[in-house]
CSV table of C-alpha atoms and ligand atoms in Angstrom, one decimal:
chain,number,residue,atom,x,y,z
E,747,MET,CA,58.5,148.7,81.9
E,748,SER,CA,56.8,146.2,84.1
E,749,LYS,CA,54.6,147.1,87.1
E,750,ILE,CA,55.9,146.9,90.7
E,751,ALA,CA,53.8,145.7,93.6
E,752,VAL,CA,54.7,146.8,97.1
E,753,ILE,CA,53.1,144.7,99.8
E,754,GLY,CA,53.8,146.6,103.0
E,755,SER,CA,53.3,149.3,105.6
E,756,ASN,CA,52.4,152.9,105.6
E,757,MET,CA,53.0,155.2,108.6
E,758,VAL,CA,52.5,158.8,109.6
E,759,ASP,CA,56.0,160.0,110.5
E,760,LEU,CA,56.1,162.4,113.5
E,761,ILE,CA,59.6,163.7,113.1
E,762,THR,CA,61.2,165.7,116.0
E,763,TYR,CA,64.5,167.3,115.4
E,764,ILE,CA,66.6,167.1,118.6
E,765,ASP,CA,69.9,168.1,120.1
E,766,ARG,CA,69.7,165.1,122.4
E,767,MET,CA,67.2,162.7,123.8
E,768,PRO,CA,65.6,163.9,127.2
E,769,ARG,CA,66.6,162.0,130.3
E,770,GLN,CA,64.0,160.2,132.4
E,771,GLY,CA,61.8,162.8,134.1
E,772,GLU,CA,63.3,165.7,132.0
E,773,THR,CA,61.3,168.0,129.7
E,774,LEU,CA,63.5,169.3,127.0
E,775,GLU,CA,62.8,171.8,124.2
E,776,ALA,CA,63.5,170.5,120.7
E,777,PRO,CA,64.4,172.8,117.7
E,778,GLY,CA,61.9,171.5,115.2
E,779,PHE,CA,59.0,169.2,114.2
E,780,ALA,CA,57.5,167.9,110.9
E,781,MET,CA,54.8,165.5,110.1
E,782,GLY,CA,55.0,163.5,106.8
E,783,CYS,CA,54.0,160.3,105.0
E,784,GLY,CA,56.2,157.4,105.8
E,785,GLY,CA,56.4,153.7,106.5
E,786,LYS,CA,58.9,151.5,104.8
E,787,GLY,CA,56.5,150.0,102.3
E,788,ALA,CA,55.0,153.4,101.4
E,789,ASN,CA,58.4,155.0,101.2
E,790,GLN,CA,59.6,152.4,98.7
E,791,ALA,CA,56.5,152.7,96.6
E,792,VAL,CA,56.8,156.5,96.6
E,793,ALA,CA,60.5,156.4,95.6
E,794,ALA,CA,59.7,154.1,92.7
E,795,ALA,CA,56.7,156.1,91.6
E,796,LYS,CA,58.6,159.5,91.8
E,797,LEU,CA,61.1,158.0,89.3
E,798,GLY,CA,58.3,157.0,86.9
E,799,ALA,CA,57.4,153.4,88.0
E,800,ASP,CA,54.0,152.0,87.6
E,801,VAL,CA,53.3,151.0,91.3
E,802,VAL,CA,50.5,148.9,92.9
E,803,MET,CA,50.3,149.2,96.7
E,804,LEU,CA,48.8,146.6,99.0
E,805,SER,CA,48.5,148.2,102.5
E,806,LYS,CA,46.0,149.0,105.3
E,807,VAL,CA,45.1,152.4,106.7
E,808,GLY,CA,43.2,153.0,109.9
E,809,ASP,CA,39.9,154.7,110.8
E,810,ASP,CA,41.3,158.2,111.2
E,811,VAL,CA,42.3,161.5,109.4
E,812,PHE,CA,45.8,160.1,108.8
E,813,ALA,CA,44.2,157.5,106.5
E,814,ASP,CA,42.8,160.2,104.2
E,815,ASN,CA,46.1,161.9,104.0
E,816,THR,CA,48.0,158.7,103.2
E,817,LEU,CA,45.6,157.7,100.5
E,818,ALA,CA,45.6,161.2,98.9
E,819,ASN,CA,49.4,161.1,99.0
E,820,PHE,CA,49.6,157.8,97.1
E,821,GLN,CA,47.0,159.0,94.6
E,822,ARG,CA,48.8,162.3,94.0
E,823,LEU,CA,51.9,160.3,93.0
E,824,GLY,CA,49.9,158.0,90.7
E,825,ILE,CA,50.2,154.9,92.9
E,826,ASP,CA,47.3,152.4,92.4
E,827,THR,CA,45.5,152.4,95.7
E,828,GLN,CA,42.7,149.9,94.8
E,829,HIS,CA,44.2,147.5,97.4
E,830,VAL,CA,44.9,150.1,100.1
E,831,THR,CA,41.9,149.5,102.4
E,832,ARG,CA,40.7,150.9,105.7
E,833,VAL,CA,40.4,149.0,108.9
E,834,ALA,CA,37.4,150.1,111.1
E,835,GLY,CA,38.1,151.0,114.7
E,836,VAL,CA,41.9,150.9,114.4
E,837,SER,CA,44.5,153.7,114.1
E,838,SER,CA,46.7,154.2,111.1
E,839,GLY,CA,50.4,153.2,111.6
E,840,VAL,CA,52.4,155.9,113.3
E,841,ALA,CA,56.2,156.4,113.6
E,842,PRO,CA,57.6,158.9,116.2
E,843,ILE,CA,61.1,159.7,114.8
E,844,PHE,CA,63.9,161.6,116.5
E,845,VAL,CA,66.6,163.1,114.3
E,846,LYS,CA,69.8,164.5,115.8
E,847,SER,CA,71.8,167.3,114.3
E,848,ASP,CA,74.4,164.8,113.1
E,849,SER,CA,71.6,163.5,110.7
E,850,HIS,CA,71.1,160.1,112.5
E,851,ASN,CA,67.7,158.9,113.7
E,852,SER,CA,65.9,156.7,116.2
E,853,ILE,CA,62.5,155.4,115.2
E,854,LEU,CA,59.5,153.9,117.1
E,855,ILE,CA,56.8,152.2,115.1
E,856,ILE,CA,53.2,151.6,116.1
E,857,LYS,CA,51.9,149.2,113.4
E,858,GLY,CA,48.2,150.0,113.9
E,859,ALA,CA,46.3,149.0,110.7
E,860,ASN,CA,49.4,147.6,109.2
E,861,ALA,CA,49.1,144.6,111.4
E,862,HIS,CA,45.8,143.8,109.7
E,863,LEU,CA,47.3,143.2,106.2
E,864,LYS,CA,46.8,139.4,105.8
E,865,PRO,CA,47.4,136.6,103.3
E,866,ALA,CA,43.7,136.9,102.3
E,867,ASP,CA,44.5,140.5,101.1
E,868,ILE,CA,47.1,139.1,98.7
E,869,ASP,CA,44.5,136.6,97.4
E,870,ALA,CA,42.0,139.4,97.0
E,871,ALA,CA,44.6,141.4,94.9
E,872,GLN,CA,45.8,138.5,92.9
E,873,ALA,CA,44.6,139.7,89.5
E,874,ALA,CA,46.6,143.0,90.0
E,875,LEU,CA,49.6,141.2,91.4
E,876,ARG,CA,49.8,138.8,88.5
E,877,ASN,CA,50.3,141.8,86.2
E,878,CYS,CA,53.4,142.8,88.1
E,879,GLY,CA,57.0,142.0,87.2
E,880,LEU,CA,58.3,142.4,90.8
E,881,ILE,CA,56.9,142.1,94.3
E,882,VAL,CA,58.6,144.2,97.0
E,883,VAL,CA,58.1,143.4,100.7
E,884,GLN,CA,59.5,144.6,104.1
E,885,LEU,CA,58.9,143.6,107.7
E,886,GLU,CA,56.6,146.2,109.1
E,887,ILE,CA,53.6,143.9,108.5
E,888,GLU,CA,52.9,140.5,109.9
E,889,LEU,CA,55.4,137.8,109.1
E,890,GLU,CA,52.6,135.4,107.9
E,891,THR,CA,51.8,138.0,105.2
E,892,VAL,CA,55.4,138.4,104.2
E,893,TYR,CA,55.8,134.6,103.9
E,894,TYR,CA,52.6,134.4,101.9
E,895,ALA,CA,53.8,137.1,99.5
E,896,ILE,CA,57.0,135.1,98.9
E,897,GLU,CA,55.0,131.9,98.3
E,898,PHE,CA,52.6,133.8,96.0
E,899,GLY,CA,55.5,135.2,93.9
E,900,LYS,CA,57.1,131.7,93.7
E,901,ARG,CA,53.8,130.1,92.6
E,902,HIS,CA,53.2,132.7,89.9
E,903,GLY,CA,56.8,133.2,88.7
E,904,ILE,CA,57.0,136.8,89.9
E,905,PRO,CA,60.4,137.8,91.4
E,906,VAL,CA,60.2,138.8,95.0
E,907,LEU,CA,62.5,141.3,96.7
E,908,LEU,CA,62.6,141.3,100.5
E,909,ASN,CA,64.0,144.3,102.4
E,910,PRO,CA,64.3,142.7,105.9
E,911,ALA,CA,63.6,146.0,107.8
E,912,PRO,CA,63.2,146.6,110.6
E,913,ALA,CA,65.5,143.8,111.7
E,914,VAL,CA,63.6,140.8,113.0
E,915,GLU,CA,65.1,137.6,114.6
E,916,GLY,CA,64.3,134.1,113.5
E,917,LEU,CA,63.1,134.6,109.9
E,918,SER,CA,62.1,131.3,108.2
E,919,ARG,CA,65.1,129.9,106.3
E,920,ALA,CA,62.8,128.0,103.9
E,921,HIS,CA,61.1,131.3,102.9
E,922,LEU,CA,64.4,133.3,102.6
E,923,ALA,CA,65.8,130.6,100.3
E,924,GLN,CA,62.9,131.2,97.8
E,925,LEU,CA,63.8,134.9,97.4
E,926,ASP,CA,65.1,136.4,94.2
E,927,PHE,CA,66.4,139.5,96.0
E,928,LEU,CA,67.3,140.0,99.7
E,929,ILE,CA,68.5,143.6,100.4
E,930,PRO,CA,69.5,144.0,104.1
E,931,ASN,CA,71.7,146.6,105.7
E,932,GLU,CA,74.6,145.5,107.8
E,933,THR,CA,72.6,145.2,111.1
E,934,GLU,CA,69.9,143.2,109.4
E,935,LEU,CA,72.4,140.9,107.7
E,936,ALA,CA,74.1,140.3,111.1
E,937,LEU,CA,70.8,139.3,112.7
E,938,ILE,CA,69.7,137.0,109.8
E,939,THR,CA,73.1,135.2,109.6
E,940,GLY,CA,74.2,135.3,113.2
E,941,GLN,CA,77.6,136.6,112.0
E,942,THR,CA,79.4,139.7,113.0
E,943,VAL,CA,79.0,142.3,110.2
E,944,ASN,CA,81.1,145.4,110.7
E,945,SER,CA,82.9,145.9,107.5
E,946,PRO,CA,82.4,145.3,103.7
E,947,ASP,CA,84.6,142.1,104.0
E,948,SER,CA,82.5,140.7,106.8
E,949,ALA,CA,79.3,141.7,105.0
E,950,LEU,CA,80.5,139.8,101.9
E,951,LYS,CA,81.2,136.7,104.0
E,952,ALA,CA,77.8,136.8,105.6
E,953,ALA,CA,76.0,137.5,102.2
E,954,LYS,CA,77.8,134.5,100.6
E,955,GLN,CA,76.3,132.3,103.3
E,956,LEU,CA,72.8,133.4,102.3
E,957,VAL,CA,73.5,132.8,98.6
E,958,ALA,CA,74.8,129.3,99.5
E,959,ASP,CA,71.5,128.8,101.3
E,960,GLY,CA,69.6,129.5,98.0
E,961,ILE,CA,68.8,133.2,97.7
E,962,ARG,CA,69.5,134.3,94.1
E,963,HIS,CA,70.8,137.8,94.7
E,964,VAL,CA,71.9,139.4,98.0
E,965,ILE,CA,72.6,143.1,98.0
E,966,VAL,CA,74.0,144.6,101.2
E,967,THR,CA,73.5,148.4,101.7
E,968,LEU,CA,76.6,149.9,103.4
E,969,GLY,CA,75.5,153.5,104.0
E,970,GLU,CA,78.0,156.0,102.7
E,971,LYS,CA,80.2,153.1,101.6
E,972,GLY,CA,77.7,152.1,98.9
E,973,ALA,CA,76.5,148.6,98.4
E,974,LEU,CA,77.8,145.1,97.6
E,975,TYR,CA,76.3,142.3,95.5
E,976,VAL,CA,76.7,138.5,95.8
E,977,GLY,CA,74.7,136.0,93.8
E,978,GLU,CA,74.2,134.5,90.4
E,979,GLU,CA,76.0,137.4,88.7
E,980,GLY,CA,79.2,137.0,90.9
E,981,GLU,CA,80.4,139.5,93.4
E,982,PHE,CA,80.9,143.3,93.0
E,983,ARG,CA,80.7,146.5,95.0
E,984,VAL,CA,79.2,149.9,94.0
E,985,LYS,CA,80.9,152.8,95.7
E,986,GLY,CA,79.0,155.4,97.7
E,987,GLN,CA,78.9,159.2,97.4
E,988,ILE,CA,80.0,161.6,100.0
E,989,VAL,CA,77.2,164.2,100.6
E,990,ALA,CA,76.3,166.7,103.3
E,991,ALA,CA,73.8,164.6,105.2
E,992,VAL,CA,71.0,166.4,107.2
E,993,ASP,CA,68.5,163.5,107.8
E,994,THR,CA,69.2,159.9,107.1
E,995,THR,CA,65.6,158.7,107.7
E,996,GLY,CA,64.2,156.6,104.9
E,997,ALA,CA,67.5,156.4,103.0
E,998,GLY,CA,67.3,152.6,102.9
E,999,ASP,CA,63.8,152.8,101.5
E,1000,ALA,CA,65.0,155.3,98.8
E,1001,PHE,CA,67.6,152.7,97.8
E,1002,ILE,CA,64.9,149.9,97.5
E,1003,GLY,CA,62.4,152.0,95.6
E,1004,CYS,CA,65.0,153.2,93.1
E,1005,PHE,CA,66.5,149.8,92.7
E,1006,ALA,CA,63.1,148.2,92.1
E,1007,HIS,CA,62.3,150.8,89.4
E,1008,HIS,CA,65.6,150.5,87.5
E,1009,TRP,CA,65.8,146.7,87.8
E,1010,SER,CA,62.2,146.5,86.5
E,1011,GLN,CA,63.2,148.5,83.4
E,1012,ASP,CA,66.0,146.3,82.0
E,1013,ARG,CA,67.0,143.8,84.7
E,1014,ASP,CA,70.5,145.2,84.9
E,1015,ILE,CA,71.4,144.7,88.6
E,1016,LYS,CA,74.7,146.7,88.7
E,1017,LYS,CA,73.1,149.6,86.9
E,1018,ALA,CA,70.1,149.6,89.3
E,1019,MET,CA,72.4,149.4,92.3
E,1020,THR,CA,74.5,152.4,91.0
E,1021,GLN,CA,71.3,154.4,90.6
E,1022,ALA,CA,70.0,153.3,94.0
E,1023,VAL,CA,73.2,154.2,95.8
E,1024,ALA,CA,73.1,157.7,94.3
E,1025,TYR,CA,69.3,158.1,95.0
E,1026,SER,CA,69.8,157.1,98.6
E,1027,ALA,CA,72.7,159.6,98.9
E,1028,TYR,CA,70.5,162.4,97.5
E,1029,SER,CA,67.8,161.5,100.0
E,1030,VAL,CA,69.9,162.2,103.1
E,1031,THR,CA,70.6,165.8,101.9
E,1032,GLY,CA,67.0,166.7,102.5
E,1033,LEU,CA,64.7,166.7,105.6
E,1034,GLY,CA,62.0,164.1,106.1
E,1035,THR,CA,61.5,160.7,104.4
E,1036,GLN,CA,59.4,160.9,101.2
E,1037,THR,CA,59.9,164.6,101.1
E,1038,SER,CA,63.6,164.0,100.5
E,1039,TYR,CA,63.1,161.8,97.5
E,1040,PRO,CA,63.7,163.5,94.2
E,1041,ASP,CA,61.6,163.0,91.0
E,1042,ALA,CA,63.4,161.7,87.9
E,1043,SER,CA,64.4,165.1,86.5
E,1044,THR,CA,65.8,166.4,89.8
E,1045,PHE,CA,67.7,163.1,90.3
E,1046,ASN,CA,69.1,163.2,86.7
E,1047,ARG,CA,70.5,166.7,87.4
E,1048,PHE,CA,72.1,165.4,90.6
E,1049,LEU,CA,73.7,162.5,88.7
E,1050,GLN,CA,75.1,164.9,86.1
E,1051,ASP,CA,76.7,167.0,88.9
E,1052,LEU,CA,78.4,164.0,90.6
H,2239,RIB,O1,62.6,153.6,107.0
H,2239,RIB,C1,62.1,154.8,107.5
H,2239,RIB,C2,60.7,154.6,107.9
H,2239,RIB,O2,60.7,153.7,109.0
H,2239,RIB,C3,60.0,155.8,108.4
H,2239,RIB,O3,59.2,156.5,107.4
H,2239,RIB,C4,59.1,155.3,109.5
H,2239,RIB,O4,57.7,155.4,109.2
H,2239,RIB,C5,59.5,153.9,109.7
H,2239,RIB,O5,58.6,153.0,109.1
């Protein structure tokens, strides 16, 4: 099993469970609150680590109590934090999240220290990165760092997986074309391609355009409809599972972390997608982000009951 490097964000999730959003000028009581470790990069690293992956994290924390908690959380899960460093005088990343009773969420992110993760940090970690079999990146850090990670992977023959979340307009075509894996959801795919994506068929059409542009493997996550693949291995779809969802926050990250772990084990894309769809489904049945990710034995029991 090869190591996975996650170059990305960490946030403190401030999750408020709501019946509805307050109107302007209104004060409204909400039924619940929870604080947890989050951030798309951290969530993906944690999902992979909980399943048994050997994970190296490159990230920045701030100059506050949140930083200690984030570092302790990574370390408790066995994630290598040698390259998670503190930024003086800056807050850690924070994400106020609102989850409705129908399980859907709205998220604000304040990048804080995450905006300070720079290409020089990738150079500083190059010895650790060159030991990895996969580099995973998302878009909650500066784009120059994301692009540098893609260039670094290319230069050293390490496959790079980009999860283009949160959706950002105007991504560099030249960098996207160098990717081994692009794993967007339908909204992100629509923004990247400029096409309407509102069904598996339209997602397939848009994903084909990206493969024609040079990306080796495009996987589109379709929520409860599963995920579809287009790329060097042809085209196929993995069906989703129907579960009783209570909180969908971090389900996309659960997919990425699980996919990265399984693909790193035997490079079987379809198998890794099948596991990732199920792992992501399990995650929406629990509250919170990382708190809803099962470890390997809990996940195996879930798979047996499907
Ligand atoms: O994808 C879910 C994550 O988005 C949350 O953990 C939050 O921190 C934001 O980064």
